């Protein structure tokens, strides 16, 4: 059997090789071409290995080279597999509930032509293939993860199925493992399974855990009802414990990397809804995540890290209660609406006030007009963003953070250049007088562009955030109370105007 490896990260390539050798080594010993291939893949395994698994990979190669028994080979492969799968960065498991019905539909459309409707490898197209398609009814060593990996990379006479979504691949993987149990006796199992764990377990693994054949049959055919219901909070709390453990082991870079992944992958998806329900609380919780990312990179801060993680955990319990509570009341919607526009608007007013006061030093009417034009353009684009906000919100949280970060970076660059141009020359009264005289005639298009850009960026970044927060608020507010959101917005806007011109 020839294994094709394409378009996968290093850990997935390693997993694919490990699973291949694990399942086919025993047969390959007695087949010269298969055995030669085994040695080649064992070499590839060493080349792909980092320090955490290199020793085990070398052991695998030596064992295969000496044609040792499969039990020894499988023991070393299992160690590699465990290390890879426990890597917090390798986030391979179904992200959505499993649907065997959907898996069956995808299987019949894409797989049955070779593997047969029953999974026995006797599909019409499969009869002419050599080697023959896998007979799933006889395979007890396959896990959903193994099948998912094959669907991504393919095998001999079998293409990859990258046209399928991840959800479809996982559904097919779980459905395939149910085929051999469609017409067998089943014994009900009351246990609930972690989706991450069950996606890595083969029937052989389940048997090793103490499950009987009729219980395994029930698990495979009723998996949808046996998965523990978990939410983002479960993932966050687990990741926080792992960060603490990594920090205690002085693996600071790993702890930091996981803290970044934790924020983007688990906290960000719930943040906008949490913002909509309690703006001030969420702002403080967000700051604690930022503080955590900073402190885990520092040495000898174990007590501070432990206390901060405990503090975040306590806040997460409050956050869960907030999100699980009822929809906004009218007064609560009004208060949060007011708070959002007041905070974001005040930031714009302060920064634009600083920009305008500096530009006014030039006494150049065109430069002042350009400043106003920049902020007005930002507001106008903010309105357009609101109109297309359903698309904006659908982009990934990481892309959204990158967009805000890019805008902030551009603002900083422009602020530096404008400040240098306008302020560095005002060392004394003579220079200020000189500037006033010269700026009237020497402002060029480049200078005006900087002024416009700074005013625009100062306004649009906050406008973009405001759109996100209000979209989340509207989702969580009953239609009958939307007038409170509007009233809170207008009240906050009027307050900002009064403060700005007061």
Short mmCIF file of C-alpha atoms in Angstrom, two decimals:
data_model
loop_
_atom_site.label_atom_id
_atom_site.label_comp_id
_atom_site.label_asym_id
_atom_site.label_seq_id
_atom_site.Cartn_x
_atom_site.Cartn_y
_atom_site.Cartn_z
CA UNK A 1 0.00 0.00 0.00
CA UNK A 2 1.43 3.36 -0.99
CA UNK A 3 0.84 6.34 1.30
CA UNK A 4 0.51 9.84 -0.18
CA UNK A 5 1.29 12.78 2.09
CA UNK A 6 0.28 16.25 0.91
CA UNK A 7 -0.79 19.59 2.29
CA UNK A 8 -0.55 18.70 5.96
CA UNK A 9 1.30 20.26 8.86
CA UNK A 10 4.24 18.31 10.30
CA UNK A 11 2.26 16.75 13.20
CA UNK A 12 -0.40 15.44 10.81
CA UNK A 13 2.24 13.95 8.52
CA UNK A 14 3.75 12.18 11.52
CA UNK A 15 0.36 10.89 12.64
CA UNK A 16 -0.36 9.57 9.16
CA UNK A 17 2.93 7.65 9.03
CA UNK A 18 2.49 6.32 12.57
CA UNK A 19 -1.03 5.03 11.86
CA UNK A 20 0.07 3.50 8.57
CA UNK A 21 2.98 1.58 10.10
CA UNK A 22 0.85 0.62 13.11
CA UNK A 23 -1.82 -1.05 10.98
CA UNK A 24 0.29 -2.55 8.15
CA UNK A 25 3.66 -3.49 9.66
CA UNK A 26 2.75 -7.07 10.57
CA UNK A 27 1.72 -7.89 7.00
CA UNK A 28 4.63 -5.95 5.46
CA UNK A 29 7.30 -8.16 7.11
CA UNK A 30 6.46 -10.96 4.66
CA UNK A 31 6.23 -8.76 1.56
CA UNK A 32 9.53 -7.41 0.24
CA UNK A 33 8.08 -4.36 -1.50
CA UNK A 34 5.84 -3.50 1.46
CA UNK A 35 8.75 -4.00 3.87
CA UNK A 36 11.00 -1.70 1.83
CA UNK A 37 8.26 0.91 1.93
CA UNK A 38 8.00 0.52 5.72
CA UNK A 39 11.70 1.28 6.09
CA UNK A 40 11.33 4.36 3.88
CA UNK A 41 8.46 5.72 5.95
CA UNK A 42 10.37 5.00 9.16
CA UNK A 43 13.20 7.17 7.78
CA UNK A 44 10.66 9.89 6.94
CA UNK A 45 9.39 9.68 10.50
CA UNK A 46 12.87 10.41 11.86
CA UNK A 47 13.28 13.37 9.48
CA UNK A 48 9.96 14.88 10.61
CA UNK A 49 10.54 14.31 14.33
CA UNK A 50 11.46 17.01 16.81
CA UNK A 51 13.30 16.39 20.07
CA UNK A 52 10.15 15.24 21.90
CA UNK A 53 9.72 12.11 19.74
CA UNK A 54 13.07 11.66 17.98
CA UNK A 55 14.28 8.85 20.27
CA UNK A 56 11.07 6.88 19.75
CA UNK A 57 11.21 7.42 15.99
CA UNK A 58 14.76 6.08 15.85
CA UNK A 59 13.64 3.09 17.92
CA UNK A 60 10.87 2.40 15.40
CA UNK A 61 13.35 2.45 12.52
CA UNK A 62 15.75 0.05 14.26
CA UNK A 63 12.92 -2.32 15.21
CA UNK A 64 11.62 -2.42 11.63
CA UNK A 65 15.14 -2.78 10.25
CA UNK A 66 15.66 -5.84 12.48
CA UNK A 67 12.16 -7.15 11.69
CA UNK A 68 11.23 -7.21 15.36
CA UNK A 69 7.74 -8.35 16.34
CA UNK A 70 4.87 -5.96 15.84
CA UNK A 71 4.16 -5.61 19.58
CA UNK A 72 7.47 -3.81 20.15
CA UNK A 73 6.94 -1.58 17.09
CA UNK A 74 3.42 -0.69 18.15
CA UNK A 75 4.61 0.17 21.66
CA UNK A 76 7.04 2.80 20.32
CA UNK A 77 4.49 4.10 17.81
CA UNK A 78 1.91 4.49 20.60
CA UNK A 79 4.35 6.70 22.55
CA UNK A 80 4.83 8.94 19.51
CA UNK A 81 1.11 9.11 18.91
CA UNK A 82 0.38 10.05 22.51
CA UNK A 83 2.93 12.89 22.48
CA UNK A 84 1.62 14.29 19.19
CA UNK A 85 -2.04 14.13 20.19
CA UNK A 86 -1.33 15.79 23.55
CA UNK A 87 0.26 18.75 21.80
CA UNK A 88 -2.06 21.72 22.63
CA UNK A 89 -1.40 23.24 19.20
CA UNK A 90 -2.69 20.15 17.40
CA UNK A 91 -6.37 20.91 17.71
CA UNK A 92 -7.71 17.98 15.67
CA UNK A 93 -11.19 16.90 16.63
CA UNK A 94 -14.76 17.64 15.46
CA UNK A 95 -15.69 21.23 16.25
CA UNK A 96 -19.43 20.58 15.79
CA UNK A 97 -21.81 17.80 16.86
CA UNK A 98 -21.54 14.55 14.92
CA UNK A 99 -24.36 13.60 12.53
CA UNK A 100 -24.41 9.96 11.43
CA UNK A 101 -27.28 10.78 9.07
CA UNK A 102 -25.17 13.41 7.32
CA UNK A 103 -22.21 11.01 7.32
CA UNK A 104 -24.33 8.34 5.61
CA UNK A 105 -25.42 10.76 2.88
CA UNK A 106 -21.85 11.86 2.18
CA UNK A 107 -20.62 8.25 2.27
CA UNK A 108 -23.21 6.99 -0.21
CA UNK A 109 -22.46 9.85 -2.60
CA UNK A 110 -18.65 9.79 -2.42
CA UNK A 111 -17.46 6.44 -1.03
CA UNK A 112 -19.97 3.67 -1.73
CA UNK A 113 -19.02 3.38 -5.39
CA UNK A 114 -15.73 1.78 -4.27
CA UNK A 115 -16.35 0.60 -0.71
CA UNK A 116 -19.94 -0.54 -1.24
CA UNK A 117 -23.12 0.58 0.47
CA UNK A 118 -22.41 -1.78 3.38
CA UNK A 119 -18.71 -0.88 3.61
CA UNK A 120 -17.52 -4.36 2.59
CA UNK A 121 -15.19 -3.09 -0.17
CA UNK A 122 -17.35 -4.52 -2.97
CA UNK A 123 -18.61 -1.36 -4.63
CA UNK A 124 -19.03 -1.47 -8.43
CA UNK A 125 -15.91 0.60 -9.10
CA UNK A 126 -13.90 -1.15 -6.40
CA UNK A 127 -14.05 -4.59 -8.02
CA UNK A 128 -11.45 -3.63 -10.62
CA UNK A 129 -9.03 -1.94 -8.24
CA UNK A 130 -5.77 -3.42 -6.99
CA UNK A 131 -5.34 -3.34 -4.08
CA UNK A 132 -9.02 -3.70 -3.28
CA UNK A 133 -10.79 -0.96 -1.32
CA UNK A 134 -10.77 -1.35 2.47
CA UNK A 135 -13.41 -3.66 3.92
CA UNK A 136 -14.56 -1.63 6.91
CA UNK A 137 -16.48 -4.62 8.29
CA UNK A 138 -13.16 -6.31 9.12
CA UNK A 139 -11.21 -3.31 10.43
CA UNK A 140 -11.17 -2.81 14.21
CA UNK A 141 -7.98 -0.76 14.25
CA UNK A 142 -9.40 2.35 12.58
CA UNK A 143 -10.28 5.48 14.57
CA UNK A 144 -12.32 8.43 13.34
CA UNK A 145 -9.12 10.48 13.35
CA UNK A 146 -7.35 7.92 11.15
CA UNK A 147 -10.21 7.96 8.62
CA UNK A 148 -10.33 11.78 8.74
CA UNK A 149 -6.60 11.87 7.99
CA UNK A 150 -7.00 9.47 5.04
CA UNK A 151 -9.80 11.64 3.66
CA UNK A 152 -7.36 14.54 3.74
CA UNK A 153 -4.38 12.81 2.10
CA UNK A 154 -5.77 9.82 0.20
CA UNK A 155 -4.29 6.35 -0.36
CA UNK A 156 -3.39 4.26 -3.37
CA UNK A 157 -6.28 4.30 -5.87
CA UNK A 158 -8.12 6.64 -3.50
CA UNK A 159 -8.02 10.40 -3.94
CA UNK A 160 -8.11 12.92 -1.14
CA UNK A 161 -11.50 14.47 -0.47
CA UNK A 162 -10.58 18.09 0.16
CA UNK A 163 -13.82 19.10 -1.53
CA UNK A 164 -15.57 17.99 1.66
CA UNK A 165 -15.79 20.27 4.68
CA UNK A 166 -14.20 19.23 7.98
CA UNK A 167 -17.65 18.52 9.41
CA UNK A 168 -18.50 16.24 6.48
CA UNK A 169 -15.21 14.35 6.86
CA UNK A 170 -15.78 13.79 10.57
CA UNK A 171 -19.38 12.69 9.98
CA UNK A 172 -18.21 10.17 7.37
CA UNK A 173 -15.43 8.95 9.67
CA UNK A 174 -17.85 8.19 12.49
CA UNK A 175 -20.44 6.71 10.11
CA UNK A 176 -17.88 4.33 8.55
CA UNK A 177 -17.11 2.89 11.99
CA UNK A 178 -20.82 2.24 12.56
CA UNK A 179 -21.23 0.10 9.41
CA UNK A 180 -20.11 -3.23 10.89
CA UNK A 181 -22.62 -2.83 13.71
CA UNK A 182 -25.77 -1.99 11.76
CA UNK A 183 -27.35 -5.42 12.25
CA UNK A 184 -25.64 -6.69 15.39
CA UNK A 185 -26.79 -7.01 18.99
CA UNK A 186 -26.31 -3.88 21.08
CA UNK A 187 -26.14 -3.22 24.78
CA UNK A 188 -26.93 0.27 26.01
CA UNK A 189 -24.06 2.30 27.43
CA UNK A 190 -24.83 5.14 29.85
CA UNK A 191 -21.37 6.70 29.79
CA UNK A 192 -20.78 10.04 28.12
CA UNK A 193 -17.68 10.57 25.97
CA UNK A 194 -15.42 13.53 25.43
CA UNK A 195 -15.57 14.34 21.70
CA UNK A 196 -11.81 14.89 21.53
CA UNK A 197 -11.16 11.50 23.09
CA UNK A 198 -13.67 9.39 21.15
CA UNK A 199 -12.43 10.83 17.85
CA UNK A 200 -9.04 9.22 18.56
CA UNK A 201 -10.29 5.79 19.69
CA UNK A 202 -10.53 2.69 17.53
CA UNK A 203 -12.74 -0.31 18.35
CA UNK A 204 -9.61 -2.04 19.64
CA UNK A 205 -8.99 0.91 21.97
CA UNK A 206 -12.56 0.74 23.28
CA UNK A 207 -12.13 -2.99 23.91
CA UNK A 208 -8.93 -2.29 25.85
CA UNK A 209 -10.94 0.16 27.98
CA UNK A 210 -13.24 -2.69 29.00
CA UNK A 211 -16.17 -2.34 26.62
CA UNK A 212 -17.73 -5.53 25.22
CA UNK A 213 -18.56 -5.99 21.53
CA UNK A 214 -22.28 -5.30 22.02
CA UNK A 215 -21.42 -2.13 23.98
CA UNK A 216 -19.03 -0.96 21.25
CA UNK A 217 -21.83 -1.59 18.75
CA UNK A 218 -24.12 0.69 20.78
CA UNK A 219 -21.44 3.39 21.06
CA UNK A 220 -20.72 3.43 17.32
CA UNK A 221 -24.38 3.54 16.27
CA UNK A 222 -25.53 6.04 18.92
CA UNK A 223 -22.49 8.29 19.19
CA UNK A 224 -24.54 11.45 18.63
CA UNK A 225 -26.32 10.91 21.96
CA UNK A 226 -23.23 9.92 23.93
CA UNK A 227 -21.13 13.07 23.58
CA UNK A 228 -20.68 15.30 26.61
CA UNK A 229 -22.20 18.71 26.03
CA UNK A 230 -19.41 21.24 26.49
CA UNK A 231 -19.04 24.89 25.64
CA UNK A 232 -16.27 27.42 25.13
CA UNK A 233 -15.99 27.89 28.88
CA UNK A 234 -15.04 24.23 29.29
CA UNK A 235 -12.25 24.65 26.72
CA UNK A 236 -11.04 27.90 28.31
CA UNK A 237 -10.90 26.46 31.82
CA UNK A 238 -9.00 23.41 30.58
CA UNK A 239 -6.53 25.57 28.67
CA UNK A 240 -5.95 27.77 31.72
CA UNK A 241 -4.98 24.69 33.76
CA UNK A 242 -2.62 23.61 30.99
CA UNK A 243 -1.03 27.08 30.85
CA UNK A 244 -0.41 26.91 34.60
CA UNK A 245 1.16 23.45 34.29
CA UNK A 246 3.40 24.54 31.41
CA UNK A 247 4.52 27.61 33.36
CA UNK A 248 5.35 25.48 36.42
CA UNK A 249 7.51 23.29 34.15
CA UNK A 250 9.27 26.49 32.98
CA UNK A 251 8.04 25.98 29.42
CA UNK A 252 7.36 29.70 29.05
CA UNK A 253 7.13 29.88 25.26
CA UNK A 254 4.61 27.04 25.13
CA UNK A 255 2.57 28.70 27.89
CA UNK A 256 2.58 31.99 26.01
CA UNK A 257 1.66 30.36 22.69
CA UNK A 258 -1.26 28.54 24.31
CA UNK A 259 -2.43 31.76 25.99
CA UNK A 260 -2.62 33.42 22.56
CA UNK A 261 -4.50 30.46 21.04
CA UNK A 262 -6.83 30.43 24.05
CA UNK A 263 -7.81 34.06 23.51
CA UNK A 264 -8.39 33.87 19.76
CA UNK A 265 -9.94 30.39 19.52
CA UNK A 266 -12.02 30.17 22.68
CA UNK A 267 -12.61 33.55 24.32
CA UNK A 268 -13.03 35.73 21.23
CA UNK A 269 -16.06 33.77 19.89
CA UNK A 270 -18.06 34.60 23.04
CA UNK A 271 -16.58 38.04 23.68
CA UNK A 272 -18.86 40.14 21.50
CA UNK A 273 -22.02 38.64 23.02
CA UNK A 274 -20.54 39.13 26.47
CA UNK A 275 -19.67 42.73 25.60
CA UNK A 276 -23.25 43.31 24.59
CA UNK A 277 -24.56 42.07 27.94
CA UNK A 278 -21.99 43.68 30.26
CA UNK A 279 -19.55 46.02 28.59
CA UNK A 280 -17.51 47.07 31.64
CA UNK A 281 -17.15 43.56 33.04
CA UNK A 282 -16.03 42.19 29.67
CA UNK A 283 -13.51 45.00 29.21
CA UNK A 284 -11.90 44.13 32.54
CA UNK A 285 -11.88 40.40 31.72
CA UNK A 286 -10.26 41.13 28.35
CA UNK A 287 -7.53 43.11 30.14
CA UNK A 288 -6.84 40.11 32.38
CA UNK A 289 -6.30 37.88 29.35
CA UNK A 290 -3.87 40.50 28.01
CA UNK A 291 -2.11 40.56 31.38
CA UNK A 292 -1.87 36.75 31.33
CA UNK A 293 -0.20 36.76 27.90
CA UNK A 294 2.37 39.19 29.23
CA UNK A 295 3.16 37.54 32.55
CA UNK A 296 3.63 33.95 31.31
CA UNK A 297 6.63 35.08 29.27
CA UNK A 298 8.38 36.20 32.46
CA UNK A 299 10.31 33.88 34.75
CA UNK A 300 9.75 33.35 38.49
CA UNK A 301 6.18 34.66 38.50
CA UNK A 302 4.53 31.39 39.49
CA UNK A 303 2.43 32.86 42.32
CA UNK A 304 1.27 35.79 40.17
CA UNK A 305 0.36 33.44 37.29
CA UNK A 306 -1.55 31.13 39.64
CA UNK A 307 -3.49 34.01 41.23
CA UNK A 308 -4.30 35.62 37.87
CA UNK A 309 -5.56 32.33 36.41
CA UNK A 310 -7.73 31.77 39.51
CA UNK A 311 -9.07 35.32 39.12
CA UNK A 312 -9.87 34.73 35.44
CA UNK A 313 -11.61 31.45 36.30
CA UNK A 314 -13.83 33.21 38.82
CA UNK A 315 -14.69 35.85 36.22
CA UNK A 316 -15.46 33.14 33.65
CA UNK A 317 -18.05 31.65 36.00
CA UNK A 318 -19.67 35.08 36.21
CA UNK A 319 -19.43 35.38 32.41
CA UNK A 320 -21.17 32.03 31.98
CA UNK A 321 -23.97 33.18 34.27
CA UNK A 322 -24.32 36.43 32.32
CA UNK A 323 -24.59 34.63 28.96
CA UNK A 324 -26.94 31.97 30.28
CA UNK A 325 -29.23 34.59 31.77
CA UNK A 326 -32.31 35.96 30.12
CA UNK A 327 -32.20 38.41 27.23
CA UNK A 328 -31.70 42.06 28.03
CA UNK A 329 -34.36 43.97 29.83
CA UNK A 330 -35.16 47.33 28.32
CA UNK A 331 -33.28 49.29 31.00
CA UNK A 332 -30.23 47.02 30.78
CA UNK A 333 -30.17 47.42 26.98
CA UNK A 334 -30.37 51.20 27.38
CA UNK A 335 -27.50 51.27 29.88
CA UNK A 336 -25.19 49.09 27.77
CA UNK A 337 -26.06 50.98 24.60
CA UNK A 338 -25.21 54.26 26.31
CA UNK A 339 -21.96 52.83 27.73
CA UNK A 340 -20.71 51.53 24.38
CA UNK A 341 -21.23 54.72 22.37
CA UNK A 342 -20.05 56.91 25.24
CA UNK A 343 -16.80 55.03 25.69
CA UNK A 344 -15.97 54.63 22.00
CA UNK A 345 -17.14 58.15 21.17
CA UNK A 346 -15.16 59.69 24.00
CA UNK A 347 -11.97 58.02 22.74
CA UNK A 348 -12.56 59.52 19.28
CA UNK A 349 -13.38 62.95 20.71
CA UNK A 350 -10.22 63.07 22.82
CA UNK A 351 -7.88 61.96 20.04
CA UNK A 352 -9.50 64.15 17.41
CA UNK A 353 -9.40 67.11 19.81
CA UNK A 354 -5.64 66.64 20.17
CA UNK A 355 -5.17 66.39 16.40
CA UNK A 356 -7.29 69.47 15.77
CA UNK A 357 -5.53 71.58 18.42
CA UNK A 358 -2.14 70.76 16.85
CA UNK A 359 -3.31 71.46 13.31
CA UNK A 360 -4.83 74.79 14.38
CA UNK A 361 -1.30 75.95 15.24
CA UNK A 362 -0.73 76.25 11.51
CA UNK A 363 -3.68 78.64 11.15
CA UNK A 364 -4.20 76.97 7.79
CA UNK A 365 -7.92 76.76 7.01
CA UNK A 366 -7.36 74.01 4.43
CA UNK A 367 -5.51 71.80 6.94
CA UNK A 368 -8.29 72.29 9.50
CA UNK A 369 -10.91 71.44 6.86
CA UNK A 370 -8.94 68.31 5.93
CA UNK A 371 -8.96 67.25 9.60
CA UNK A 372 -12.74 67.52 9.73
CA UNK A 373 -13.00 65.73 6.39
CA UNK A 374 -11.00 62.80 7.80
CA UNK A 375 -13.27 62.30 10.80
CA UNK A 376 -16.43 62.76 8.71
CA UNK A 377 -15.15 60.15 6.23
CA UNK A 378 -14.56 57.75 9.12
CA UNK A 379 -18.12 58.21 10.33
CA UNK A 380 -19.47 57.74 6.81
CA UNK A 381 -17.47 54.54 6.33
CA UNK A 382 -18.63 53.40 9.76
CA UNK A 383 -22.23 53.70 8.53
CA UNK A 384 -21.35 51.66 5.43
CA UNK A 385 -19.66 49.08 7.68
CA UNK A 386 -22.89 48.83 9.66
CA UNK A 387 -24.80 48.08 6.48
CA UNK A 388 -22.44 45.25 5.51
CA UNK A 389 -21.71 44.23 9.09
CA UNK A 390 -23.18 40.75 8.71
CA UNK A 391 -20.27 39.97 6.39
CA UNK A 392 -17.73 41.76 8.58
CA UNK A 393 -18.79 39.76 11.63
CA UNK A 394 -18.60 36.48 9.70
CA UNK A 395 -14.83 36.82 9.22
CA UNK A 396 -12.67 34.96 11.69
CA UNK A 397 -11.82 36.50 15.04
CA UNK A 398 -8.12 36.43 14.18
CA UNK A 399 -8.75 38.36 10.94
CA UNK A 400 -10.83 40.91 12.84
CA UNK A 401 -8.06 41.41 15.41
CA UNK A 402 -5.53 41.75 12.59
CA UNK A 403 -7.68 44.40 10.91
CA UNK A 404 -7.91 46.41 14.13
CA UNK A 405 -4.19 45.95 14.70
CA UNK A 406 -3.31 47.15 11.19
CA UNK A 407 -5.48 50.22 11.63
CA UNK A 408 -3.81 50.95 14.98
CA UNK A 409 -0.33 50.52 13.47
CA UNK A 410 -1.14 52.86 10.58
CA UNK A 411 -2.49 55.39 13.04
CA UNK A 412 0.72 55.22 15.08
CA UNK A 413 2.90 55.72 11.98
CA UNK A 414 0.87 58.66 10.77
CA UNK A 415 0.75 60.17 14.27
CA UNK A 416 4.54 60.02 14.48
CA UNK A 417 5.08 61.72 11.13
CA UNK A 418 2.48 64.42 11.69
CA UNK A 419 3.72 65.07 15.20
CA UNK A 420 7.29 65.32 13.95
CA UNK A 421 6.26 67.68 11.19
CA UNK A 422 4.10 69.96 13.32
CA UNK A 423 5.59 69.80 16.81
CA UNK A 424 9.33 69.30 16.43
CA UNK A 425 9.73 72.77 14.95
CA UNK A 426 7.94 74.62 17.79
CA UNK A 427 10.91 74.75 20.16
CA UNK A 428 10.41 78.40 21.02
CA UNK A 429 8.29 81.41 20.21
CA UNK A 430 10.45 82.37 17.25
CA UNK A 431 10.01 78.97 15.65
CA UNK A 432 6.27 79.02 16.32
CA UNK A 433 6.03 82.39 14.61
CA UNK A 434 8.06 81.08 11.73
CA UNK A 435 5.84 77.99 11.45
CA UNK A 436 2.67 80.06 11.41
CA UNK A 437 4.04 82.15 8.59
CA UNK A 438 5.49 79.29 6.57
CA UNK A 439 2.65 76.78 6.98
CA UNK A 440 0.25 79.17 5.29
CA UNK A 441 2.17 78.75 2.06
CA UNK A 442 4.14 75.52 2.42
CA UNK A 443 1.52 72.89 3.29
CA UNK A 444 1.76 70.36 0.49
CA UNK A 445 -0.40 67.43 -0.53
CA UNK A 446 1.71 64.96 1.44
CA UNK A 447 1.24 66.91 4.67
CA UNK A 448 -2.50 67.14 4.08
CA UNK A 449 -2.66 63.42 3.40
CA UNK A 450 -1.07 62.71 6.79
CA UNK A 451 -3.57 64.94 8.54
CA UNK A 452 -6.51 63.32 6.73
CA UNK A 453 -5.21 59.81 7.40
CA UNK A 454 -4.70 60.41 11.09
CA UNK A 455 -8.16 61.88 11.57
CA UNK A 456 -9.74 59.09 9.55
CA UNK A 457 -7.96 56.25 11.32
CA UNK A 458 -8.67 57.73 14.75
CA UNK A 459 -12.37 57.62 13.96
CA UNK A 460 -12.76 54.44 11.93
CA UNK A 461 -11.10 52.05 14.36
CA UNK A 462 -13.60 52.99 17.05
CA UNK A 463 -16.46 52.98 14.53
CA UNK A 464 -15.56 49.42 13.53
CA UNK A 465 -15.56 48.23 17.15
CA UNK A 466 -18.84 50.03 17.80
CA UNK A 467 -20.51 48.21 14.91
CA UNK A 468 -19.40 44.83 16.32
CA UNK A 469 -20.67 45.61 19.81
CA UNK A 470 -24.06 46.90 18.65
CA UNK A 471 -24.60 43.95 16.35
CA UNK A 472 -24.07 41.61 19.30
CA UNK A 473 -26.39 43.69 21.45
CA UNK A 474 -29.18 43.64 18.89
CA UNK A 475 -28.91 39.84 18.62
CA UNK A 476 -29.42 39.54 22.39
CA UNK A 477 -32.19 42.13 22.72
CA UNK A 478 -35.88 41.32 22.12
CA UNK A 479 -37.35 43.21 19.18
CA UNK A 480 -39.81 44.90 21.49
CA UNK A 481 -36.93 46.48 23.42
CA UNK A 482 -34.82 47.67 20.47
CA UNK A 483 -36.07 51.20 21.04
CA UNK A 484 -34.08 51.18 24.31
CA UNK A 485 -30.91 50.43 22.34
CA UNK A 486 -31.63 53.33 20.00
CA UNK A 487 -32.43 55.67 22.89
CA UNK A 488 -29.23 54.68 24.72
CA UNK A 489 -27.22 55.30 21.55
CA UNK A 490 -28.73 58.75 21.03
CA UNK A 491 -28.33 59.65 24.70
CA UNK A 492 -24.66 58.65 24.63
CA UNK A 493 -24.09 60.53 21.38
CA UNK A 494 -25.66 63.72 22.75
CA UNK A 495 -23.56 63.41 25.91
CA UNK A 496 -20.37 63.12 23.83
CA UNK A 497 -21.33 66.19 21.77
CA UNK A 498 -22.00 68.22 24.92
CA UNK A 499 -18.67 67.20 26.47
CA UNK A 500 -16.76 67.85 23.24
CA UNK A 501 -18.13 71.36 22.75
CA UNK A 502 -18.62 72.17 26.41
#
